[in-house]
Coordinates of C-alpha atoms and ligand atoms in Angstrom, one line a residue:
M1 CA 19.3 -18.3 -53.8
T2 CA 19.2 -14.4 -53.4
L3 CA 21.1 -13.0 -50.6
T4 CA 19.1 -11.4 -47.8
R5 CA 20.8 -9.1 -45.2
G6 CA 19.7 -7.0 -42.5
L7 CA 20.8 -3.9 -40.6
I8 CA 23.7 -4.3 -38.2
I9 CA 23.1 -2.6 -34.9
N10 CA 25.3 -3.5 -32.0
G11 CA 26.9 -6.2 -33.7
Q12 CA 23.8 -8.2 -34.3
E13 CA 22.2 -8.5 -37.7
V14 CA 18.6 -7.3 -37.4
P15 CA 15.6 -7.0 -39.6
A16 CA 14.2 -3.1 -40.2
S17 CA 11.6 -2.2 -37.6
S18 CA 9.0 -2.1 -40.1
G19 CA 9.8 -5.6 -41.6
R20 CA 10.2 -4.4 -45.1
T21 CA 13.2 -5.4 -47.3
T22 CA 14.5 -3.6 -50.4
P23 CA 16.3 -5.1 -53.6
D24 CA 19.7 -4.1 -54.5
T25 CA 19.6 -4.5 -58.4
D26 CA 22.2 -6.3 -60.7
P27 CA 22.7 -3.8 -63.4
W28 CA 23.7 -6.4 -65.8
T29 CA 21.0 -8.8 -65.5
G30 CA 18.3 -6.2 -64.1
T31 CA 17.4 -8.9 -61.3
P32 CA 17.9 -8.5 -57.7
Y33 CA 21.2 -9.4 -56.6
A34 CA 20.2 -9.2 -52.9
Y35 CA 17.6 -7.8 -50.6
V36 CA 18.4 -5.6 -47.7
A37 CA 16.6 -4.3 -44.9
A38 CA 14.4 -1.0 -45.6
G39 CA 15.7 0.7 -42.4
T40 CA 13.6 3.5 -40.6
P41 CA 14.0 6.5 -38.7
Q42 CA 13.2 4.5 -35.4
D43 CA 16.2 2.1 -36.8
V44 CA 18.7 4.9 -37.2
T45 CA 17.8 6.2 -33.6
R46 CA 18.6 2.3 -32.4
A47 CA 21.7 2.4 -34.5
V48 CA 22.7 5.9 -32.8
D49 CA 22.0 4.4 -29.4
A50 CA 24.3 1.7 -29.9
S51 CA 27.1 3.9 -31.4
E52 CA 26.8 6.4 -28.6
A53 CA 26.9 3.4 -25.9
A54 CA 29.9 2.0 -27.4
F55 CA 31.8 5.5 -28.0
A56 CA 33.5 5.8 -24.5
D57 CA 35.0 2.5 -24.1
W58 CA 36.0 2.3 -27.9
A59 CA 37.8 5.9 -27.3
A60 CA 39.5 4.5 -24.2
L61 CA 40.9 1.4 -25.8
A62 CA 44.5 1.2 -25.9
P63 CA 45.8 2.4 -29.4
T64 CA 47.7 -0.6 -29.9
R65 CA 44.8 -2.9 -29.4
R66 CA 42.9 -0.5 -31.7
R67 CA 45.6 -0.9 -34.3
A68 CA 45.7 -4.5 -34.3
I69 CA 42.0 -4.6 -35.3
F70 CA 42.5 -2.4 -38.4
L71 CA 45.8 -4.6 -39.5
R72 CA 43.5 -7.8 -39.0
A73 CA 40.9 -6.3 -41.1
A74 CA 43.2 -5.2 -43.7
D75 CA 44.4 -8.7 -43.9
L76 CA 41.0 -10.2 -44.0
L77 CA 39.7 -7.9 -46.7
E78 CA 42.5 -8.7 -49.1
S79 CA 42.1 -12.5 -48.3
R80 CA 38.5 -12.0 -49.6
T81 CA 39.3 -10.2 -52.5
A82 CA 38.0 -13.2 -54.7
E83 CA 34.4 -13.0 -53.0
A84 CA 34.7 -8.8 -53.2
V85 CA 35.1 -9.2 -57.2
T86 CA 32.0 -11.5 -57.2
L87 CA 30.1 -9.0 -55.2
M88 CA 31.0 -6.1 -57.1
A89 CA 30.3 -7.3 -60.4
G90 CA 26.7 -8.6 -58.8
E91 CA 26.3 -5.4 -57.1
V92 CA 27.2 -2.7 -59.2
G93 CA 28.5 -4.4 -62.7
G94 CA 32.2 -3.7 -61.7
A95 CA 34.8 -5.3 -63.7
A96 CA 37.4 -7.6 -62.0
P97 CA 40.4 -5.4 -62.3
W98 CA 38.2 -2.6 -60.8
A99 CA 37.0 -4.8 -57.8
G100 CA 40.4 -5.9 -57.1
F101 CA 41.6 -2.4 -57.0
N102 CA 38.8 -1.4 -54.8
A103 CA 40.0 -4.2 -52.5
A104 CA 43.5 -3.3 -52.4
L105 CA 43.1 0.4 -51.7
A106 CA 40.5 -0.3 -49.2
A107 CA 42.9 -2.4 -47.2
G108 CA 45.6 0.3 -47.9
I109 CA 43.0 2.5 -46.2
L110 CA 42.7 0.4 -43.2
R111 CA 46.3 0.1 -42.8
D112 CA 46.7 3.9 -43.1
A113 CA 44.3 4.2 -40.2
A114 CA 46.2 1.6 -38.4
A115 CA 49.2 3.9 -38.5
A116 CA 47.2 6.9 -37.5
V117 CA 46.3 5.6 -34.2
T118 CA 49.7 5.6 -32.9
Q119 CA 50.2 8.9 -34.0
P120 CA 51.1 12.0 -31.6
T121 CA 47.6 13.0 -30.6
G122 CA 48.9 16.8 -29.5
Q123 CA 51.4 19.3 -28.5
I124 CA 52.8 21.2 -25.8
L125 CA 52.1 24.8 -26.3
A126 CA 53.9 28.1 -25.1
T127 CA 52.3 29.7 -21.8
D128 CA 53.0 32.7 -19.9
T129 CA 51.7 31.0 -17.0
P130 CA 54.6 30.0 -14.2
G131 CA 54.3 26.3 -13.3
A132 CA 51.6 25.5 -15.7
Y133 CA 51.8 23.0 -18.9
S134 CA 49.4 24.1 -21.9
M135 CA 48.6 21.5 -24.3
Q136 CA 46.6 21.1 -27.4
V137 CA 45.2 17.8 -27.8
R138 CA 43.2 15.9 -30.6
V139 CA 39.8 14.2 -29.1
P140 CA 37.5 12.1 -30.7
V141 CA 34.1 13.9 -31.6
G142 CA 31.8 11.3 -30.7
V143 CA 29.1 9.6 -33.1
V144 CA 30.0 10.6 -36.7
A145 CA 27.4 10.1 -39.6
A146 CA 28.9 8.3 -43.0
I147 CA 27.2 8.3 -45.9
A148 CA 28.5 6.8 -48.9
P149 CA 27.9 6.5 -52.6
W150 CA 28.1 2.9 -54.7
N151 CA 30.8 3.6 -57.4
A152 CA 33.8 2.7 -55.7
P153 CA 31.8 0.7 -52.9
L154 CA 34.7 -0.9 -51.0
I155 CA 37.1 2.0 -51.2
L156 CA 34.3 4.7 -50.2
G157 CA 32.5 2.3 -47.5
I158 CA 35.9 2.0 -45.9
R159 CA 37.1 5.6 -46.4
A160 CA 33.7 6.5 -44.8
V161 CA 34.6 4.8 -41.5
A162 CA 38.3 4.0 -41.1
M163 CA 39.7 7.3 -40.1
P164 CA 36.7 8.1 -38.0
L165 CA 36.9 5.0 -36.2
A166 CA 40.7 5.2 -36.0
M167 CA 40.4 8.7 -34.2
G168 CA 38.2 6.9 -31.4
N169 CA 34.9 7.7 -32.8
A170 CA 31.9 5.6 -33.5
V171 CA 30.0 5.5 -36.6
V172 CA 26.7 5.0 -38.0
L173 CA 27.0 4.1 -41.8
K174 CA 24.5 4.7 -44.5
P175 CA 25.6 2.9 -47.3
S176 CA 24.2 3.6 -50.7
E177 CA 21.4 1.8 -51.8
D178 CA 22.9 0.4 -55.2
A179 CA 25.8 -1.2 -52.9
P180 CA 24.6 -1.8 -49.6
V181 CA 26.6 -5.0 -49.2
A182 CA 30.0 -4.0 -50.8
C183 CA 30.0 -0.6 -49.4
G184 CA 28.6 -1.4 -45.8
L185 CA 27.4 -4.9 -44.5
F186 CA 30.5 -6.8 -46.2
L187 CA 32.9 -4.3 -44.6
A188 CA 31.2 -4.3 -41.4
D189 CA 31.3 -8.1 -41.2
I190 CA 35.2 -7.7 -41.8
L191 CA 35.8 -5.3 -39.0
H192 CA 33.6 -7.1 -36.8
E193 CA 35.5 -10.4 -37.5
A194 CA 38.8 -8.6 -37.0
G195 CA 37.6 -7.6 -33.4
L196 CA 35.7 -4.5 -33.7
P197 CA 33.6 -4.1 -30.6
D198 CA 29.8 -4.2 -30.9
G199 CA 28.1 -0.9 -31.7
V200 CA 31.3 1.0 -32.8
L201 CA 30.1 0.8 -36.1
D202 CA 26.5 0.3 -37.1
V203 CA 25.0 0.0 -40.5
V204 CA 21.3 1.3 -41.7
T205 CA 20.7 -0.1 -45.3
N206 CA 17.5 1.8 -46.8
D207 CA 15.0 2.0 -49.4
P208 CA 16.0 4.7 -52.0
A209 CA 12.7 6.7 -51.5
D210 CA 13.3 6.8 -47.7
A211 CA 17.2 8.1 -48.2
P212 CA 16.0 11.8 -47.5
D213 CA 14.1 10.8 -43.9
I214 CA 16.7 8.6 -42.9
V215 CA 19.7 11.1 -43.6
A216 CA 17.7 13.9 -41.5
T217 CA 17.1 11.9 -38.6
L218 CA 20.8 10.8 -38.5
I219 CA 22.3 14.2 -39.0
G220 CA 19.2 15.8 -36.6
D221 CA 20.3 13.5 -33.9
P222 CA 22.2 15.6 -31.3
R223 CA 24.3 12.6 -30.4
V224 CA 25.6 12.7 -33.9
R225 CA 28.7 15.0 -33.7
M226 CA 29.9 15.4 -37.3
V227 CA 29.0 14.3 -41.0
N228 CA 30.7 12.7 -44.0
F229 CA 29.6 12.5 -47.2
T230 CA 30.6 11.5 -50.0
G231 CA 28.4 11.4 -53.4
S232 CA 26.8 13.6 -55.7
T233 CA 27.0 17.8 -55.8
A234 CA 23.0 18.0 -55.5
V235 CA 22.7 15.6 -52.6
G236 CA 25.8 16.9 -50.9
R237 CA 24.6 20.4 -51.0
R238 CA 21.5 19.3 -49.1
I239 CA 23.9 17.4 -46.7
G240 CA 25.7 20.6 -46.3
V241 CA 22.6 22.5 -45.4
L242 CA 21.4 19.9 -42.9
A243 CA 24.6 19.7 -41.0
A244 CA 25.0 23.5 -40.9
E245 CA 21.4 23.9 -39.6
N246 CA 22.4 21.5 -37.0
L247 CA 25.7 23.1 -36.5
K248 CA 27.8 20.1 -37.2
P249 CA 31.0 20.1 -39.0
A250 CA 30.9 18.1 -42.5
V251 CA 33.4 16.5 -44.8
L252 CA 31.6 16.7 -48.5
E253 CA 33.5 14.7 -51.1
L254 CA 31.3 15.6 -54.2
G255 CA 31.2 15.2 -58.0
G256 CA 34.0 16.6 -60.5
K257 CA 34.0 17.8 -64.0
N258 CA 37.8 16.8 -64.5
A259 CA 40.1 17.7 -67.2
L260 CA 43.2 16.1 -68.7
L261 CA 45.3 18.5 -70.3
V262 CA 47.8 17.2 -73.3
L263 CA 50.3 19.9 -73.9
A264 CA 51.9 20.4 -77.2
D265 CA 55.5 18.3 -76.2
A266 CA 53.0 15.2 -75.0
D267 CA 54.0 11.9 -76.0
V268 CA 50.8 11.3 -77.9
D269 CA 50.6 7.6 -77.7
Y270 CA 51.0 8.1 -73.7
A271 CA 48.5 10.6 -73.9
V272 CA 46.1 8.3 -75.5
N273 CA 46.5 5.9 -73.0
A274 CA 46.2 7.8 -70.2
A275 CA 43.0 9.4 -71.4
A276 CA 41.6 6.2 -72.3
F277 CA 42.2 5.0 -68.6
G278 CA 41.2 8.4 -66.9
S279 CA 38.1 8.5 -69.0
F280 CA 36.6 5.1 -69.0
M281 CA 37.9 2.8 -66.1
N282 CA 34.8 1.8 -64.3
S283 CA 33.0 2.9 -67.4
G284 CA 33.7 6.5 -66.6
Q285 CA 32.1 6.2 -63.0
I286 CA 34.7 7.4 -60.9
C287 CA 34.4 10.9 -59.3
M288 CA 38.1 11.5 -60.9
S289 CA 36.9 10.3 -64.4
A290 CA 38.2 12.7 -67.3
D291 CA 35.1 14.2 -68.7
R292 CA 37.1 16.7 -71.0
V293 CA 40.5 15.9 -72.7
I294 CA 41.8 19.4 -73.8
V295 CA 44.6 18.6 -76.4
H296 CA 47.0 21.3 -77.8
R297 CA 46.3 21.9 -81.6
D298 CA 49.8 21.1 -82.9
I299 CA 49.0 17.4 -82.0
A300 CA 45.2 17.4 -82.0
E301 CA 44.8 15.5 -85.4
E302 CA 47.2 12.5 -84.3
F303 CA 45.8 12.6 -81.0
H304 CA 42.0 12.3 -82.3
G305 CA 43.0 9.5 -84.8
K306 CA 44.8 7.3 -82.3
F307 CA 42.2 7.9 -79.4
A308 CA 39.1 7.1 -81.5
Q309 CA 40.8 3.9 -82.4
K310 CA 41.9 2.8 -79.1
I311 CA 38.4 3.5 -77.8
D312 CA 36.5 1.8 -80.6
A313 CA 38.6 -1.3 -80.0
L314 CA 37.9 -1.0 -76.0
P315 CA 36.3 -4.4 -75.3
Y316 CA 32.9 -3.9 -73.4
G317 CA 30.1 -5.8 -72.2
D318 CA 29.7 -8.4 -69.3
P319 CA 31.6 -7.2 -66.2
S320 CA 32.2 -11.0 -65.1
D321 CA 34.1 -11.7 -68.5
P322 CA 37.9 -10.4 -67.9
A323 CA 38.4 -9.5 -71.5
N324 CA 36.1 -6.6 -71.0
A325 CA 37.5 -3.1 -70.1
V326 CA 34.2 -1.4 -69.8
G327 CA 31.1 -3.0 -68.0
P328 CA 27.6 -1.6 -67.8
V329 CA 26.6 1.6 -65.7
I330 CA 24.8 1.3 -62.6
S331 CA 21.5 1.0 -63.9
A332 CA 19.5 1.2 -67.1
H333 CA 18.1 4.7 -66.2
A334 CA 21.6 6.0 -65.5
A335 CA 22.6 4.5 -69.2
R336 CA 19.6 6.4 -70.6
R337 CA 20.9 9.6 -69.0
V338 CA 24.1 9.2 -70.6
A339 CA 22.9 8.6 -74.0
T340 CA 20.4 11.4 -73.5
L341 CA 23.7 13.7 -73.0
I342 CA 25.3 12.3 -76.0
Q343 CA 22.2 12.9 -78.1
D344 CA 21.6 16.4 -77.0
A345 CA 25.3 17.1 -78.3
T346 CA 25.4 15.1 -81.5
A347 CA 22.1 16.9 -82.2
K348 CA 23.6 20.4 -81.7
G349 CA 26.5 19.7 -83.7
A350 CA 28.9 17.8 -82.0
R351 CA 30.7 14.8 -83.6
L352 CA 31.1 11.4 -82.2
L353 CA 34.9 10.2 -83.0
A354 CA 34.2 6.4 -81.3
G355 CA 31.1 4.9 -79.9
T356 CA 27.4 5.0 -80.9
G357 CA 25.7 6.5 -77.9
R358 CA 22.9 3.7 -78.2
V359 CA 21.8 2.0 -75.0
E360 CA 22.5 -2.0 -75.6
G361 CA 22.8 -5.0 -73.3
E362 CA 20.5 -7.6 -71.7
A363 CA 19.0 -4.8 -68.8
G364 CA 19.9 -1.8 -70.9
A365 CA 22.7 -0.5 -68.8
L366 CA 25.3 -0.8 -71.4
L367 CA 26.8 1.7 -73.8
A368 CA 29.9 1.4 -76.1
P369 CA 32.6 4.0 -74.9
V370 CA 32.2 7.3 -76.6
V371 CA 34.3 10.1 -77.8
L372 CA 32.8 13.4 -78.7
A373 CA 34.6 16.3 -80.7
G374 CA 33.0 19.8 -81.3
V375 CA 31.3 20.0 -78.0
T376 CA 30.2 23.9 -77.2
E377 CA 28.7 25.5 -74.4
D378 CA 24.9 25.3 -75.6
M379 CA 25.2 21.4 -75.1
D380 CA 24.5 19.7 -71.5
I381 CA 27.1 17.6 -71.7
H382 CA 29.6 20.4 -71.6
H383 CA 28.6 21.5 -68.0
G384 CA 27.3 18.4 -65.9
E385 CA 29.4 15.6 -64.6
I386 CA 28.8 12.7 -67.2
F387 CA 29.6 9.8 -65.1
G388 CA 29.3 7.2 -67.5
P389 CA 31.4 5.9 -70.6
A390 CA 31.6 9.2 -72.6
T391 CA 34.1 11.9 -73.0
V392 CA 34.8 14.8 -75.0
V393 CA 38.1 16.2 -76.5
H394 CA 38.5 20.0 -77.0
V395 CA 41.4 21.5 -79.0
V396 CA 43.2 24.8 -77.6
D397 CA 46.0 26.9 -79.0
G398 CA 48.1 26.9 -75.9
A399 CA 48.7 26.5 -72.0
D400 CA 46.6 29.7 -70.8
E401 CA 43.7 28.8 -73.2
A402 CA 44.1 25.2 -71.8
V403 CA 44.1 26.3 -68.2
A404 CA 41.1 28.6 -68.8
L405 CA 39.1 26.0 -70.2
A406 CA 39.8 23.7 -67.6
N407 CA 39.0 25.8 -64.7
D408 CA 35.6 27.0 -66.6
T409 CA 33.3 24.9 -64.4
P410 CA 31.8 24.9 -60.9
Y411 CA 33.4 21.9 -60.0
G412 CA 37.2 21.5 -58.9
L413 CA 38.3 17.9 -57.7
T414 CA 41.1 16.7 -59.8
A415 CA 43.1 17.3 -63.1
G416 CA 45.8 15.6 -65.1
V417 CA 48.4 17.5 -67.2
I418 CA 50.5 15.4 -69.9
T419 CA 53.5 16.7 -70.8
E420 CA 57.2 15.5 -71.2
D421 CA 58.3 19.0 -69.5
V422 CA 57.8 18.1 -65.7
A423 CA 58.6 22.0 -64.9
A424 CA 56.0 23.1 -67.5
G425 CA 53.4 20.7 -65.9
I426 CA 54.1 21.9 -62.7
A427 CA 53.2 25.8 -63.5
V428 CA 50.1 24.5 -65.4
A429 CA 49.4 22.4 -62.4
R430 CA 49.5 25.6 -59.9
R431 CA 46.9 27.4 -62.1
L432 CA 44.5 24.9 -61.9
R433 CA 41.6 25.3 -59.3
T434 CA 41.3 21.7 -58.2
G435 CA 41.9 20.0 -54.9
I436 CA 44.3 17.4 -56.7
V437 CA 46.3 17.8 -60.0
R438 CA 48.7 14.8 -61.4
V439 CA 51.5 16.1 -63.5
N440 CA 52.3 13.9 -66.5
D441 CA 49.6 11.3 -65.4
Q442 CA 45.6 11.1 -65.9
T443 CA 43.0 12.1 -63.5
V444 CA 42.2 9.1 -61.5
A445 CA 44.1 7.8 -58.7
D446 CA 44.3 7.8 -54.9
E447 CA 46.3 6.8 -52.0
P448 CA 45.5 6.4 -48.5
Q449 CA 47.9 8.6 -47.1
A450 CA 47.2 11.8 -49.4
P451 CA 45.0 14.5 -48.8
F452 CA 42.0 13.4 -50.9
G453 CA 39.2 16.1 -51.8
G454 CA 37.9 19.1 -53.9
V455 CA 37.4 22.7 -54.0
K456 CA 34.3 24.8 -55.3
D457 CA 31.4 22.5 -55.9
S458 CA 33.5 19.4 -55.6
G459 CA 33.0 20.1 -51.9
Y460 CA 35.2 20.6 -48.9
G461 CA 37.4 18.6 -46.1
R462 CA 39.9 16.0 -46.8
F463 CA 40.0 12.3 -46.2
G464 CA 43.6 10.5 -45.8
G465 CA 46.7 11.3 -43.9
Q466 CA 47.2 14.4 -41.3
A467 CA 44.4 16.1 -43.0
G468 CA 41.9 13.1 -42.3
M469 CA 43.2 12.8 -38.7
D470 CA 42.3 16.6 -38.2
A471 CA 38.8 16.1 -39.8
F472 CA 37.5 13.9 -37.4
T473 CA 38.9 15.2 -34.1
D474 CA 38.1 18.0 -32.1
T475 CA 41.2 20.2 -31.0
R476 CA 41.0 20.8 -27.2
W477 CA 43.0 23.0 -25.1
I478 CA 44.1 21.9 -21.9
A479 CA 45.9 24.0 -19.1
V480 CA 47.4 22.5 -16.3
Q481 CA 48.4 24.4 -13.1
A482 CA 51.3 21.7 -12.5
H483 CA 53.8 23.3 -9.9
G484 CA 52.3 25.3 -7.2
H485 CA 48.8 27.3 -7.1
A486 CA 47.8 30.0 -9.5
H487 CA 47.4 33.5 -8.4
Y488 CA 44.0 35.3 -8.4
P489 CA 43.3 39.1 -8.1
F490 CA 40.6 38.6 -5.5
Ligands
NAD1 P1 24.2 10.2 -54.5 O1 24.5 11.7 -54.2 O2 23.1 9.9 -55.3 O3 24.2 9.1 -53.2 C1 25.3 9.5 -52.3 C2 24.4 9.0 -50.8 O4 23.3 10.1 -50.6 C3 23.9 7.4 -51.1 O5 24.2 6.8 -49.7 C4 22.5 7.8 -51.0 O6 21.7 7.0 -50.4 C5 22.4 9.2 -50.5 N1 21.0 10.2 -51.0 C6 20.8 9.9 -52.2 N2 19.6 10.9 -52.1 C7 19.6 11.5 -51.0 C8 18.7 12.3 -50.6 N3 17.8 13.1 -51.1 N4 18.8 13.0 -49.3 C9 20.0 12.3 -48.4 N5 20.7 11.2 -49.0 C10 20.4 10.8 -50.1 O7 25.8 9.9 -55.4 P2 25.7 8.3 -56.3 O8 25.2 8.4 -57.3 O9 25.6 7.3 -55.2 O10 27.3 8.4 -56.3 C11 28.0 9.3 -57.3 C12 28.0 10.5 -57.1 O11 29.3 10.5 -56.0 C13 29.1 11.3 -58.3 O12 28.5 12.4 -58.4 C14 30.5 11.2 -57.8 O13 31.3 12.1 -58.5 C15 30.4 11.4 -56.5 N6 31.5 10.9 -55.6 C16 32.4 11.5 -55.1 C17 33.7 11.3 -54.7 C18 34.6 12.1 -54.0 O14 35.5 11.6 -53.4 N7 34.7 13.4 -54.2 C19 33.8 9.7 -54.7 C20 32.9 8.7 -55.1 C21 31.9 9.5 -55.9

């Protein structure tokens, strides 16, 4: 029987005020995996009502009690990994290793949030006022709006809520329509089972056509004090405008056009494996996926041959078959978009080193992994984020040209530099204009305690560690005349 889920408002699962539901489609079969409530702007207001009402008690709850909830939730999430694997295969066509990684990292994010709860909350400042204490303290902002994408649903759903909650905020989460369960409802179930009080986390699912109204209502509600958005640059730009119009701070984690630089001294076999993983993990649908592999001419021929051979041999297909490294993309529409990028490139003279560029599979959402060479600036694939199982190899004559090409994009999320000479790798890393650089490794990785985020069109603000704690709190100056009375001039 197909799963049916409602909204989560004040700890209760409730239907949308309109009574409508919306399908959540399995990309492999093309049939509904679940039906979820199609929330309305009125439902958003109900969710904010509940969050606002729950906020003060949550913010005042003893830190050790808050910490215990995150630690319990992390254990619960790990214990439900098998369920998460089935859920991600059904909702987003995610292969089992990717889903397992999602569950493990999401649990790690919860544990990092638990640790953040008991970090120092401020500093004592120098003051010229006799008998006074001057303090700088971090305080929760209030209700936080969290908007998340589908592609790493457990990680990004939890990332959107964990640190904001840990800092004492209440959260209204709007998960992606393509993963409303894995990115929202499943996670809220776990947090509630772990003891999160009712109303502290509210979840509003929606029909895709209603997303602009839902989000505008959420960001426009005066009780919502901050926005965090993870998703595409195009939508992030609109979210940024909405947040600015309402004078609300925003963390925007957006798309990438990430480059993997393979320097002349690289171990070619290692570089091939790194490029394969960085480009094709989760069918290339990771914000950190390597869209461009920039290889030094001295090793280009060997690299091209070995890379093409490896990618042509990568098993792809049904995401529930553990033998498959590459599954479908999120929808038939997404597969056609990627196929069109490949056709545009080959029609303009690019060469296919691996793959076919043809859409396959039961529901038309599958593509054999593709490697393209000879891509030039007149081709669409040179500019936009691919977000599918395709990558482009470029040949350069040295590190300067590699850096210039890597930086020649409006995006700036992550990069990798493959070299056996770590000092040379660090020197290149310092010249790359991205929020994240990995030396002697590929582009895809995340750790809960590390500051994650991009520059340029990849957005602004950071999740993770101290940066995340600062992002989801306000700094308040508190001055206390502790000894004696202050002196006034009149
Ligand atoms: P998306 O921008 O289409 O959707 C993200 C969220 O925005 C969803 O919740 C969606 O419902 C909502 N949304 C969509 N259209 C909207 C509109 N007009 N108004 C308001 N809200 C709207 O992105 P996606 O397809 O879900 O995710 C893929 C994108 O996310 C890629 O570009 C990827 O690089 C990016 N991403 C970035 C990071 C990061 O941390 N930087 C992580 C994962 C994904």
